[in-house]
PDB file of C-alpha atoms and ligand atoms in Angstrom:
ATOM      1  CA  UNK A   7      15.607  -1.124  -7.817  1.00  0.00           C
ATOM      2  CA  UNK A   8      16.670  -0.131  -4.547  1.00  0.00           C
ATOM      3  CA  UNK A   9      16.019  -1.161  -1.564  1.00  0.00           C
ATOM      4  CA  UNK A  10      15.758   1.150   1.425  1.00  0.00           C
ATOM      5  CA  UNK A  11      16.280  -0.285   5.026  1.00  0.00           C
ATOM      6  CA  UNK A  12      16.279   2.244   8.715  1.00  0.00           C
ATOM      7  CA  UNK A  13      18.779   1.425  10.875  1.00  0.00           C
ATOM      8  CA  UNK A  14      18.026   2.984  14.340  1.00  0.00           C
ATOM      9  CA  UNK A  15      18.837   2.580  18.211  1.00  0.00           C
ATOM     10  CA  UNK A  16      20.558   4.126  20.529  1.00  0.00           C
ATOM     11  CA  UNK A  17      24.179   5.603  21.532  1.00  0.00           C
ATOM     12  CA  UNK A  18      25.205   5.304  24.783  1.00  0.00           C
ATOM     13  CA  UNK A  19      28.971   5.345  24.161  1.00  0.00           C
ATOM     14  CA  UNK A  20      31.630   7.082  22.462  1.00  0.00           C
ATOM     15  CA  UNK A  21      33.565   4.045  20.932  1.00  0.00           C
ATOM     16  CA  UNK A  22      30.030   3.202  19.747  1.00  0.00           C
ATOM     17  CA  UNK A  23      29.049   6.402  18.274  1.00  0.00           C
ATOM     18  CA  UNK A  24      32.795   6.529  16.200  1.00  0.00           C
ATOM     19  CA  UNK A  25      32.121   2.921  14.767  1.00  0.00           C
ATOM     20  CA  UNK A  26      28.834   4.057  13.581  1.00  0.00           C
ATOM     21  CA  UNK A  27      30.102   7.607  12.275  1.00  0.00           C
ATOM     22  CA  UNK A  28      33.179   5.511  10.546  1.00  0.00           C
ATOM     23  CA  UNK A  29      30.609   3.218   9.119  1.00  0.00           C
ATOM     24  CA  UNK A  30      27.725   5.653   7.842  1.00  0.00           C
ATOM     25  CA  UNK A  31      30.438   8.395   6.899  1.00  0.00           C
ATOM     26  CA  UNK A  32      28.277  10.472   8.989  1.00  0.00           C
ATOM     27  CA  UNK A  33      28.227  12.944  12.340  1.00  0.00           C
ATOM     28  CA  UNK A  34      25.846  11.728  14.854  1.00  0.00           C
ATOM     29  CA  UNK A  35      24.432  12.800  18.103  1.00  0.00           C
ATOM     30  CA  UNK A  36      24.093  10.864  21.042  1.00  0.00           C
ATOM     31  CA  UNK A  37      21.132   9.079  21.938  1.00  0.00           C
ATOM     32  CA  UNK A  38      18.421   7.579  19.656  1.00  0.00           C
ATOM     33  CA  UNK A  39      19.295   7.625  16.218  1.00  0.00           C
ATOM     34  CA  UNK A  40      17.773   7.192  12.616  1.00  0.00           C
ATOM     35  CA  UNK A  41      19.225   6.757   8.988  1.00  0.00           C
ATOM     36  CA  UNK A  42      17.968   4.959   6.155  1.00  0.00           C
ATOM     37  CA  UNK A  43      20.073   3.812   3.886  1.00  0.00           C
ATOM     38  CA  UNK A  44      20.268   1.997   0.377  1.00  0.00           C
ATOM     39  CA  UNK A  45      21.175  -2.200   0.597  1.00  0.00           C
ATOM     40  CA  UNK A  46      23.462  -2.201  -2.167  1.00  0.00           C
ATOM     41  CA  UNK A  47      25.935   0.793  -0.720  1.00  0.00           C
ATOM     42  CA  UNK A  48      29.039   0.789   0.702  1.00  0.00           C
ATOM     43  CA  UNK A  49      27.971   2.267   4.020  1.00  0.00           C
ATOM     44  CA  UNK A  50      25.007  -0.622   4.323  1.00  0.00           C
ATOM     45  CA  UNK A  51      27.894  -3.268   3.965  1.00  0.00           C
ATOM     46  CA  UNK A  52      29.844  -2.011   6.449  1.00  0.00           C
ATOM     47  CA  UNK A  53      27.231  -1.281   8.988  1.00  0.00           C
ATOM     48  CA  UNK A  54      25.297  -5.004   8.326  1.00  0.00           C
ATOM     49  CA  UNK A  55      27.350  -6.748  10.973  1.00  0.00           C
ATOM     50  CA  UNK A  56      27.762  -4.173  13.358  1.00  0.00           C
ATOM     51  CA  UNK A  57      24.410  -3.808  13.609  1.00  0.00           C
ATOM     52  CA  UNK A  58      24.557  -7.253  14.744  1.00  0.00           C
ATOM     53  CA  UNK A  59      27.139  -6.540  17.317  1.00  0.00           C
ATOM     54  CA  UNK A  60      25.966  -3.258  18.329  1.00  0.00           C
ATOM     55  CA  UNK A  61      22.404  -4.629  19.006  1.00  0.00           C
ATOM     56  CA  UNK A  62      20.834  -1.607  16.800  1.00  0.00           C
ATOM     57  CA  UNK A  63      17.169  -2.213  14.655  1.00  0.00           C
ATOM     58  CA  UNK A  64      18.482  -2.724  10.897  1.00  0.00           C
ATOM     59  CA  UNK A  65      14.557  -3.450   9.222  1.00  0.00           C
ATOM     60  CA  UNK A  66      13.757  -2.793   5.264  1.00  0.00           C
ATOM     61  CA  UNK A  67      11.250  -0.014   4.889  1.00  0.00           C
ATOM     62  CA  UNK A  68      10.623   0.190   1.132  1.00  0.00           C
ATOM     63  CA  UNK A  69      11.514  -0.568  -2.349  1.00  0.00           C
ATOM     64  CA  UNK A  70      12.269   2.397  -5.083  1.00  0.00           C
ATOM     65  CA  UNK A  71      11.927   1.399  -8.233  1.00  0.00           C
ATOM     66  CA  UNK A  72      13.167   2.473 -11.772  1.00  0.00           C
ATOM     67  CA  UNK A  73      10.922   4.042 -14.148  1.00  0.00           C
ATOM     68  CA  UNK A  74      11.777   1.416 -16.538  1.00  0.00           C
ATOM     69  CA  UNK A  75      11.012  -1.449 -14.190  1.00  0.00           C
ATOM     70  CA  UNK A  76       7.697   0.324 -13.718  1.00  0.00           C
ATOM     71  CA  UNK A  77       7.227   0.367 -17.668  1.00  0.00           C
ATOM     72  CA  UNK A  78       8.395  -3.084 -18.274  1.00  0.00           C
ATOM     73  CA  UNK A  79       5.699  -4.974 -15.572  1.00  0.00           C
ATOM     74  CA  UNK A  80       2.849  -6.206 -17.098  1.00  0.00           C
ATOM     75  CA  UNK A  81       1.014  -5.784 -13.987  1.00  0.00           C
ATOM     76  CA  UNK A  82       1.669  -3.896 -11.074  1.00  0.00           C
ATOM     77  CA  UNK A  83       0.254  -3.243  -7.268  1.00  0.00           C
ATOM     78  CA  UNK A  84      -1.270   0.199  -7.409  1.00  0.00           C
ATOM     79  CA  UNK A  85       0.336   2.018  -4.075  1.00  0.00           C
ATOM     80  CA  UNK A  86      -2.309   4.493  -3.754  1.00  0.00           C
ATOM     81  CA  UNK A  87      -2.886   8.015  -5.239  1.00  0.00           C
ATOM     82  CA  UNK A  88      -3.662  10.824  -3.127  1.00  0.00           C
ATOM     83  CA  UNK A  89      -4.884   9.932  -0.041  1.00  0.00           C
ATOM     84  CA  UNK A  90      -7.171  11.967   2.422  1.00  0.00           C
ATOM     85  CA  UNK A  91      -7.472  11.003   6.390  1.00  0.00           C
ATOM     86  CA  UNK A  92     -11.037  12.643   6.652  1.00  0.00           C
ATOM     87  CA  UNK A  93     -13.933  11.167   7.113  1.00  0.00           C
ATOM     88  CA  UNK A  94     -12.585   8.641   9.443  1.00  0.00           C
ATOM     89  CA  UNK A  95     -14.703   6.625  11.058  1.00  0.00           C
ATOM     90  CA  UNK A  96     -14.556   6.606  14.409  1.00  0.00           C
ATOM     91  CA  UNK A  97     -15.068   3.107  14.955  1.00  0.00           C
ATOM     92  CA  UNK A  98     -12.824   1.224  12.119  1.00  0.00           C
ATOM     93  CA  UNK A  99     -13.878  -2.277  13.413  1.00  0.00           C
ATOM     94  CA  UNK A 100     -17.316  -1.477  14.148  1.00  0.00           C
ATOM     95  CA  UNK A 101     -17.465   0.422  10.165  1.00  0.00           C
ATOM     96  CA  UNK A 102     -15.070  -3.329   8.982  1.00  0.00           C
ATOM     97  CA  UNK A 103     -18.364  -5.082  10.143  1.00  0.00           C
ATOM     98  CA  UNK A 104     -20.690  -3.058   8.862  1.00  0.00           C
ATOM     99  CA  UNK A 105     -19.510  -3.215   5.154  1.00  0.00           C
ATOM    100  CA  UNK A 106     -18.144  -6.599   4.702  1.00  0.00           C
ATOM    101  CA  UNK A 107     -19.236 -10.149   5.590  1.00  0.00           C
ATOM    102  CA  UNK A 108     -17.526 -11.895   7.997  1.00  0.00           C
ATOM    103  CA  UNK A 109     -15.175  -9.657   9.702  1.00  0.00           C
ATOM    104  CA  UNK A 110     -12.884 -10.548  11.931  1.00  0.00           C
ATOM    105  CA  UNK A 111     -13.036  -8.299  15.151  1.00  0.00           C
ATOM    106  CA  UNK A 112      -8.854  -9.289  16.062  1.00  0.00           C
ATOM    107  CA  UNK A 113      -7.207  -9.168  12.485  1.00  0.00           C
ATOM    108  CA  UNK A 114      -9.996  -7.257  10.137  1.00  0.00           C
ATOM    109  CA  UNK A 115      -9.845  -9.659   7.388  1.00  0.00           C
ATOM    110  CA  UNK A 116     -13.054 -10.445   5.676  1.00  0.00           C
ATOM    111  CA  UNK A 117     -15.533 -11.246   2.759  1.00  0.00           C
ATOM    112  CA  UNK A 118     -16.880  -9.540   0.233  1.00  0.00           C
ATOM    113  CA  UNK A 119     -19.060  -6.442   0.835  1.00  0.00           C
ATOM    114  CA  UNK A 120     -22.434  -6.242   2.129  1.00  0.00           C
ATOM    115  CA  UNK A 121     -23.497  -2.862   2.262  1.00  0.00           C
ATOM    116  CA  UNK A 122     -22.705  -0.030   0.591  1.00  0.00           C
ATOM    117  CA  UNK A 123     -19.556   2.163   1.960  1.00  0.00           C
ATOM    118  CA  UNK A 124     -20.638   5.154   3.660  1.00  0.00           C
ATOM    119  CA  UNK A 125     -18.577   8.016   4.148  1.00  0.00           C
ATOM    120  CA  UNK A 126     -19.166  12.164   4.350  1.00  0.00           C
ATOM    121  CA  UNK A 127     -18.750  13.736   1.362  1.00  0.00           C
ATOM    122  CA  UNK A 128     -14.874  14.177   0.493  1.00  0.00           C
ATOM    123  CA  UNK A 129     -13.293  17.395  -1.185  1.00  0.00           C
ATOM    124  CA  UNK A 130     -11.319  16.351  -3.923  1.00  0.00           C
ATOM    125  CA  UNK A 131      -9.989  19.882  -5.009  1.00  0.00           C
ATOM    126  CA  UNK A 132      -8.661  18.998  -8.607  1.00  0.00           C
ATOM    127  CA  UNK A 133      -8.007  15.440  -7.673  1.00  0.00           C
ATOM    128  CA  UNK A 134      -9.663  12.500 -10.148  1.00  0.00           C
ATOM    129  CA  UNK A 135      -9.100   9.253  -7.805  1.00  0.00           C
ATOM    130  CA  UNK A 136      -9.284   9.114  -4.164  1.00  0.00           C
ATOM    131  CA  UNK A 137      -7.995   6.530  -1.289  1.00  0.00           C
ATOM    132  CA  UNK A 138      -8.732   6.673   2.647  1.00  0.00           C
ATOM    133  CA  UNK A 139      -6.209   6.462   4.650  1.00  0.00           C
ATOM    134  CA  UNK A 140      -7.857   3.851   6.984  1.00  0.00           C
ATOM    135  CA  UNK A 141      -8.959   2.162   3.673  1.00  0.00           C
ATOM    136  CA  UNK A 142      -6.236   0.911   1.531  1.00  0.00           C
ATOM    137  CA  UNK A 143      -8.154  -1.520  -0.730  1.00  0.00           C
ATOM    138  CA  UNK A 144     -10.320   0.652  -2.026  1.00  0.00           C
ATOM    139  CA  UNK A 145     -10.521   3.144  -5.006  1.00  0.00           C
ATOM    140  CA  UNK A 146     -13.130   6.418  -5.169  1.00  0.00           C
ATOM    141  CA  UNK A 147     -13.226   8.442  -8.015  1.00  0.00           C
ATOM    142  CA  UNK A 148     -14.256  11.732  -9.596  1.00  0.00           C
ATOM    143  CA  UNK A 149     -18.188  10.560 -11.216  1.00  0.00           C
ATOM    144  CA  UNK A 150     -16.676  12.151 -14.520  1.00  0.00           C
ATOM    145  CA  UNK A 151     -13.440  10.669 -14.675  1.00  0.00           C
ATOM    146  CA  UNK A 152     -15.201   7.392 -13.719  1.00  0.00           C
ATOM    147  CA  UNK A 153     -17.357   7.629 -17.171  1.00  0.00           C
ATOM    148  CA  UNK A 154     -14.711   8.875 -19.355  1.00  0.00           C
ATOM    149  CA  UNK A 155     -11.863   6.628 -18.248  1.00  0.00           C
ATOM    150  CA  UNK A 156     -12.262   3.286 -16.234  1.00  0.00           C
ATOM    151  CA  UNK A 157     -15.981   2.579 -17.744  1.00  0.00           C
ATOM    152  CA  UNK A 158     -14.158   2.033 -21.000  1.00  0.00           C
ATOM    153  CA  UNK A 159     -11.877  -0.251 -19.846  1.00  0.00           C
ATOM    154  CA  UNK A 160     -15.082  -2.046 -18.341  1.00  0.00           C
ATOM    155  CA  UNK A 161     -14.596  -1.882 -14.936  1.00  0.00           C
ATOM    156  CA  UNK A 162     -17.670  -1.765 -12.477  1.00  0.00           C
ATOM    157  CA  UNK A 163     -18.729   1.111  -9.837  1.00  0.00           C
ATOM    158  CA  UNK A 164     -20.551   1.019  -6.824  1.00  0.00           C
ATOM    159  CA  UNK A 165     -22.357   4.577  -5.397  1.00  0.00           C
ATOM    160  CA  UNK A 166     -20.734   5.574  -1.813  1.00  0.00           C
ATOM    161  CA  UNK A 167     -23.613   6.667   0.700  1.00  0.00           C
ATOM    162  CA  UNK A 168     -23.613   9.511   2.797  1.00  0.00           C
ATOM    163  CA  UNK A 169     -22.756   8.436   6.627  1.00  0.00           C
ATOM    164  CA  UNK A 170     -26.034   7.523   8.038  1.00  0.00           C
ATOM    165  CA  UNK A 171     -27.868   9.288   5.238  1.00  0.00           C
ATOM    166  CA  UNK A 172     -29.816   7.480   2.479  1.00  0.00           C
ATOM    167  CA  UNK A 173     -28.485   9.185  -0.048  1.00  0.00           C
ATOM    168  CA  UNK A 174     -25.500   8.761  -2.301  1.00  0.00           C
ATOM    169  CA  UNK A 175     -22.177  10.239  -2.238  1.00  0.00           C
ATOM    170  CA  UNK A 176     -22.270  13.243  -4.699  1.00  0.00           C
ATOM    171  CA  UNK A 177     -18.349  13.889  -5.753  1.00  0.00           C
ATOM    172  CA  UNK A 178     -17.625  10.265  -6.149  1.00  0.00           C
ATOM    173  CA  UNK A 179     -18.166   6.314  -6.872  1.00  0.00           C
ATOM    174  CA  UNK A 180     -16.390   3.467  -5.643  1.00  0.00           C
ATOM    175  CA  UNK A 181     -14.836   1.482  -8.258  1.00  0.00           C
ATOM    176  CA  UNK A 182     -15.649  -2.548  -8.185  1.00  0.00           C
ATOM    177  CA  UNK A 183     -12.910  -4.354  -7.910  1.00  0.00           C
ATOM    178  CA  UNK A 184     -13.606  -8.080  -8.612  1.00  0.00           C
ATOM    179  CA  UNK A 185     -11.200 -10.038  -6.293  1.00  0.00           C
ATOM    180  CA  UNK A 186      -8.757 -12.522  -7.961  1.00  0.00           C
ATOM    181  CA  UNK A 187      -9.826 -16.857  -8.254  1.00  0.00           C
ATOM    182  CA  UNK A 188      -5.841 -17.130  -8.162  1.00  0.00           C
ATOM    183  CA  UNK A 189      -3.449 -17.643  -5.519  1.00  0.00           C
ATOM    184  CA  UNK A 190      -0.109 -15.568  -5.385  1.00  0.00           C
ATOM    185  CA  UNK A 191       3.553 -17.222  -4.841  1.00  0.00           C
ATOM    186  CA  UNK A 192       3.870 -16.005  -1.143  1.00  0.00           C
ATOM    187  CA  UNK A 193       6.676 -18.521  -0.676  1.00  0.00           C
ATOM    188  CA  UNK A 194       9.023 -17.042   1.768  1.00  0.00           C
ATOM    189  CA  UNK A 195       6.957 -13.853   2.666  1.00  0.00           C
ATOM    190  CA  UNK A 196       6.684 -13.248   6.180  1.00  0.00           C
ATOM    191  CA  UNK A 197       3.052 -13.176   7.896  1.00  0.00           C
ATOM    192  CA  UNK A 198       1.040 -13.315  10.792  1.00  0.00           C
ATOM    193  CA  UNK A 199      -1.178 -15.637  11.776  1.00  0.00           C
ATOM    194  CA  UNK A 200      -4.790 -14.329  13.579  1.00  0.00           C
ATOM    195  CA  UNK A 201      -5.473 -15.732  17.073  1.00  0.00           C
ATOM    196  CA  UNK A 202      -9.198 -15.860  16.357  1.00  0.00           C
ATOM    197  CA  UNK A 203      -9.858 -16.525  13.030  1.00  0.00           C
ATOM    198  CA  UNK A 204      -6.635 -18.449  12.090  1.00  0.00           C
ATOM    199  CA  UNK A 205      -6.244 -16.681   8.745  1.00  0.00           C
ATOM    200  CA  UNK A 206      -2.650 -15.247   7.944  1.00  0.00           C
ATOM    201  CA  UNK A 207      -2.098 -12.023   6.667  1.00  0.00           C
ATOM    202  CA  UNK A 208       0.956 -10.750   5.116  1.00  0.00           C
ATOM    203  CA  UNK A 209       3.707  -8.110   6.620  1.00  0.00           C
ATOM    204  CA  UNK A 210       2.915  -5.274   4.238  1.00  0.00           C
ATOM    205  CA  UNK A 211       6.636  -3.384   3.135  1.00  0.00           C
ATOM    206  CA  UNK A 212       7.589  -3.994   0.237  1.00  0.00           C
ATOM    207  CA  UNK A 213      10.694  -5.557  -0.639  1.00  0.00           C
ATOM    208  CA  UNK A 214      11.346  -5.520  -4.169  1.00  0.00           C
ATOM    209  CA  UNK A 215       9.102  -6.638  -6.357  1.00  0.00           C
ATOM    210  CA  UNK A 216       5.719  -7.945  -5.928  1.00  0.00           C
ATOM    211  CA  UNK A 217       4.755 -11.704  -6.734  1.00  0.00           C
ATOM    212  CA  UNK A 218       3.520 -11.887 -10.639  1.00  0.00           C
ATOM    213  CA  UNK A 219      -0.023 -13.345 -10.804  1.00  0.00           C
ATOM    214  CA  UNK A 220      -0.325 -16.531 -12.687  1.00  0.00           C
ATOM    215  CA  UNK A 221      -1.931 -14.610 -15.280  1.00  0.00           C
ATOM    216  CA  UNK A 222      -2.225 -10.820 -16.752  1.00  0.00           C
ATOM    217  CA  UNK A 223      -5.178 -10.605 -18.939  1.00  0.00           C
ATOM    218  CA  UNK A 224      -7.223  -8.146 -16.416  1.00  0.00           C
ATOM    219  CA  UNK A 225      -7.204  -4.544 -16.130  1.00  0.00           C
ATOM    220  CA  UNK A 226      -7.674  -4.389 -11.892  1.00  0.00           C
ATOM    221  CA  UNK A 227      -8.139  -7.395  -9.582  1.00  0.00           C
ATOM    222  CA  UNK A 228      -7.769  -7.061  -5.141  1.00  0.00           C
ATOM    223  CA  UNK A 229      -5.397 -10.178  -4.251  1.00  0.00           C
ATOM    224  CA  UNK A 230      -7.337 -13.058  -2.624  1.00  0.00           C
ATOM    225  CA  UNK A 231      -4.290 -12.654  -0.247  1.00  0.00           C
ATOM    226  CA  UNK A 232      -4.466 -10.177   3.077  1.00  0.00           C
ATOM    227  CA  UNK A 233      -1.766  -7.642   3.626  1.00  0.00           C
ATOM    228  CA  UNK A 234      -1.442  -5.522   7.402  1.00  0.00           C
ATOM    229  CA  UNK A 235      -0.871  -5.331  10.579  1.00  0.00           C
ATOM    230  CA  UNK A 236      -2.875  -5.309  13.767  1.00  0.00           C
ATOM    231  CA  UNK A 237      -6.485  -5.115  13.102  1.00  0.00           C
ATOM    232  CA  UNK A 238      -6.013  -4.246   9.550  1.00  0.00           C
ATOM    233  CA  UNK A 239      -6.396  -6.192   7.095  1.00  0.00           C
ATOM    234  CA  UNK A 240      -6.629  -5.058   3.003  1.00  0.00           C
ATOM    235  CA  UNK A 241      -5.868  -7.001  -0.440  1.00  0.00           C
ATOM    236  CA  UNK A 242      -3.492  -5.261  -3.105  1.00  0.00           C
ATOM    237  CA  UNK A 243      -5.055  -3.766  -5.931  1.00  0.00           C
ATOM    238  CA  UNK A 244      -3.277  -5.299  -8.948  1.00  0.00           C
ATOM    239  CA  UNK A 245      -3.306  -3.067 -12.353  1.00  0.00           C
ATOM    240  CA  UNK A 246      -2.901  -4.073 -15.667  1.00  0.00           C
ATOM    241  CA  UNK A 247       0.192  -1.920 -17.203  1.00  0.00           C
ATOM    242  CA  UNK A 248      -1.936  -0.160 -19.816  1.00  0.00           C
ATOM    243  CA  UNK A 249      -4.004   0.914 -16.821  1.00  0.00           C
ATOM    244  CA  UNK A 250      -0.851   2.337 -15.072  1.00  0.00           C
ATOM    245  CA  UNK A 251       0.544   3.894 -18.055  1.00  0.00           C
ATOM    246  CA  UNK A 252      -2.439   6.117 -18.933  1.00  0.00           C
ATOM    247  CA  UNK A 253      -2.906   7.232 -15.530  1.00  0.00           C
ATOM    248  CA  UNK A 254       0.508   8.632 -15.208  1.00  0.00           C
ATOM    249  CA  UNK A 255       0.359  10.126 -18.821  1.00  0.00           C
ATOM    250  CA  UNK A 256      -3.096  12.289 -17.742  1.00  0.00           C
ATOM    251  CA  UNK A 257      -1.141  12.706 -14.713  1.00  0.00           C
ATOM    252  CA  UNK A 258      -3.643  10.831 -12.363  1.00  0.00           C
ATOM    253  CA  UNK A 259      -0.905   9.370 -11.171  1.00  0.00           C
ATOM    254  CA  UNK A 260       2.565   9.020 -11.318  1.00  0.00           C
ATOM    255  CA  UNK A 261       5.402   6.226 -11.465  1.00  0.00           C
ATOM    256  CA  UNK A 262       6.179   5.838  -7.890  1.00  0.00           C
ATOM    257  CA  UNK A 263       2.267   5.024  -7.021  1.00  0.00           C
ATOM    258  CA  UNK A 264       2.996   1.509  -8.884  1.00  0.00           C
ATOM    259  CA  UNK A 265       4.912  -1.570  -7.458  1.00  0.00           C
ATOM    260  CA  UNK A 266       5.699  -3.544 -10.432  1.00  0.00           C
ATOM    261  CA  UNK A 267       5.212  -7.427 -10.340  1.00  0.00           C
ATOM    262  CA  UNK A 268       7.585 -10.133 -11.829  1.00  0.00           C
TER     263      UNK A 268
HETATM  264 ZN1  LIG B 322      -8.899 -12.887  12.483  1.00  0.00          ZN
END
């Protein structure tokens, strides 16, 4: 596992830019500046208290993982596949209260749904399993790929309508992910809490690996617990490892899409 953290800012002097270029064994430019870097290396221990000192943004943006910690979780947070931007709604909050009960206007957590999900019909060129990238909780997939794959492992679909059209969505259905009766070990995790509706939701990078559920014998589950920023709000999609493990051998998906739990 690695853990990736940016550390950015600005430099507006010379005897700051040589610290920095002795520290990241790197030539920099002046001004704003960018690097990511891995936690356990050399450069990240020399540049953790200067960063202090130097008054520079040193934030964790993501976790890599190894294949085998991938292959040893039992169950894992599915990351997303491939991801398309279009159809976007043009009102998110507006489309948030449309399809689920009880959303929030501020933070966009809510209920279960309470309508079907419209959309326009997506191309999915030779993809099998689709994600919106206003979405994040939620899983569409090729109507074949739907019968010959996640039907056997006896998970439930939902048909996608057509934006204000009464008809289904013809490329795809929405898989029906029953949300989990179990809480998660948040314990130190940091959060926000909404102004309006009180709830918390969780900051959503990753840092290392995700909180194992109190129990594994499911195939997919959405946390009870919110994840986002601003006015989103989504669960994690939780996947059982024989799940993840035929995906990325039919090459649905691959490794890095998982986040394993433990
Ligand atoms: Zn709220």
């Amino acid at each position: 596992m690695e853990i990736k953290r940016r550390i950015s800012g600005n430099i507006d002097s010379r005897s700051k830019k040589r610290l920095l270029e002795d520290a990241l064994k790197i030539k920099l430019d002046d001004g704003l500046f960018s690097h990511d870097i891995d936690e356990k290396s050399e450069e990240y221990n020399m540049i953790k208290h200067l960063a202090l000192s130097l008054n520079l943004y040193d934030r964790v943006i993501g976790t890599l993982f190894t294949q085998q910690e991938i292959e040893q979780a039992e169950i894992l947070v599915f990351r997303g596949a491939w991801v398309t931007g279009y159809p976007q709604p043009e009102k998110p909050i507006e489309f948030s209260g449309n399809t689920y009960s009880n959303s929030c206007p501020e933070c966009g957590i809510h209920d279960e749904p309470k309508a079907p999900f419209q959309m326009k019909e997506p191309n999915l060129g030779k993809h099998k399993i689709m994600q919106l990238n206003w979405i994040f909780d939620e899983i569409f997939v090729e109507r074949n790929f739907y019968q010959s794959f996640f039907k056997d492992f006896g998970i439930g679909m939902r048909e996608a309508m057509l934006y204000k059209k009464n008809e289904p969505v013809k490329t795809v259905l929405q898989l029906d992910i029953p949300k989990a009766e179990f809480a998660l070990d948040m314990n130190g995790l940091e959060f926000s809490t909404c102004p309006v509706c009180k709830k918390i939701k969780y900051t959503p990078v990753e840092i290392g690996f995700f909180p194992a559920p109190p129990r594994t014998n499911f195939h997919i589950l959405k946390t009870k617990e919110f994840f986002g920023s601003g006015h989103s709000a989504f669960n994690k999609i939780l996947m059982s490892h024989e799940i993840m493990s035929e995906l990325v051998k039919i090459k649905v998906a691959k490794y890095y899409n998982f986040v394993p739990a433990k």
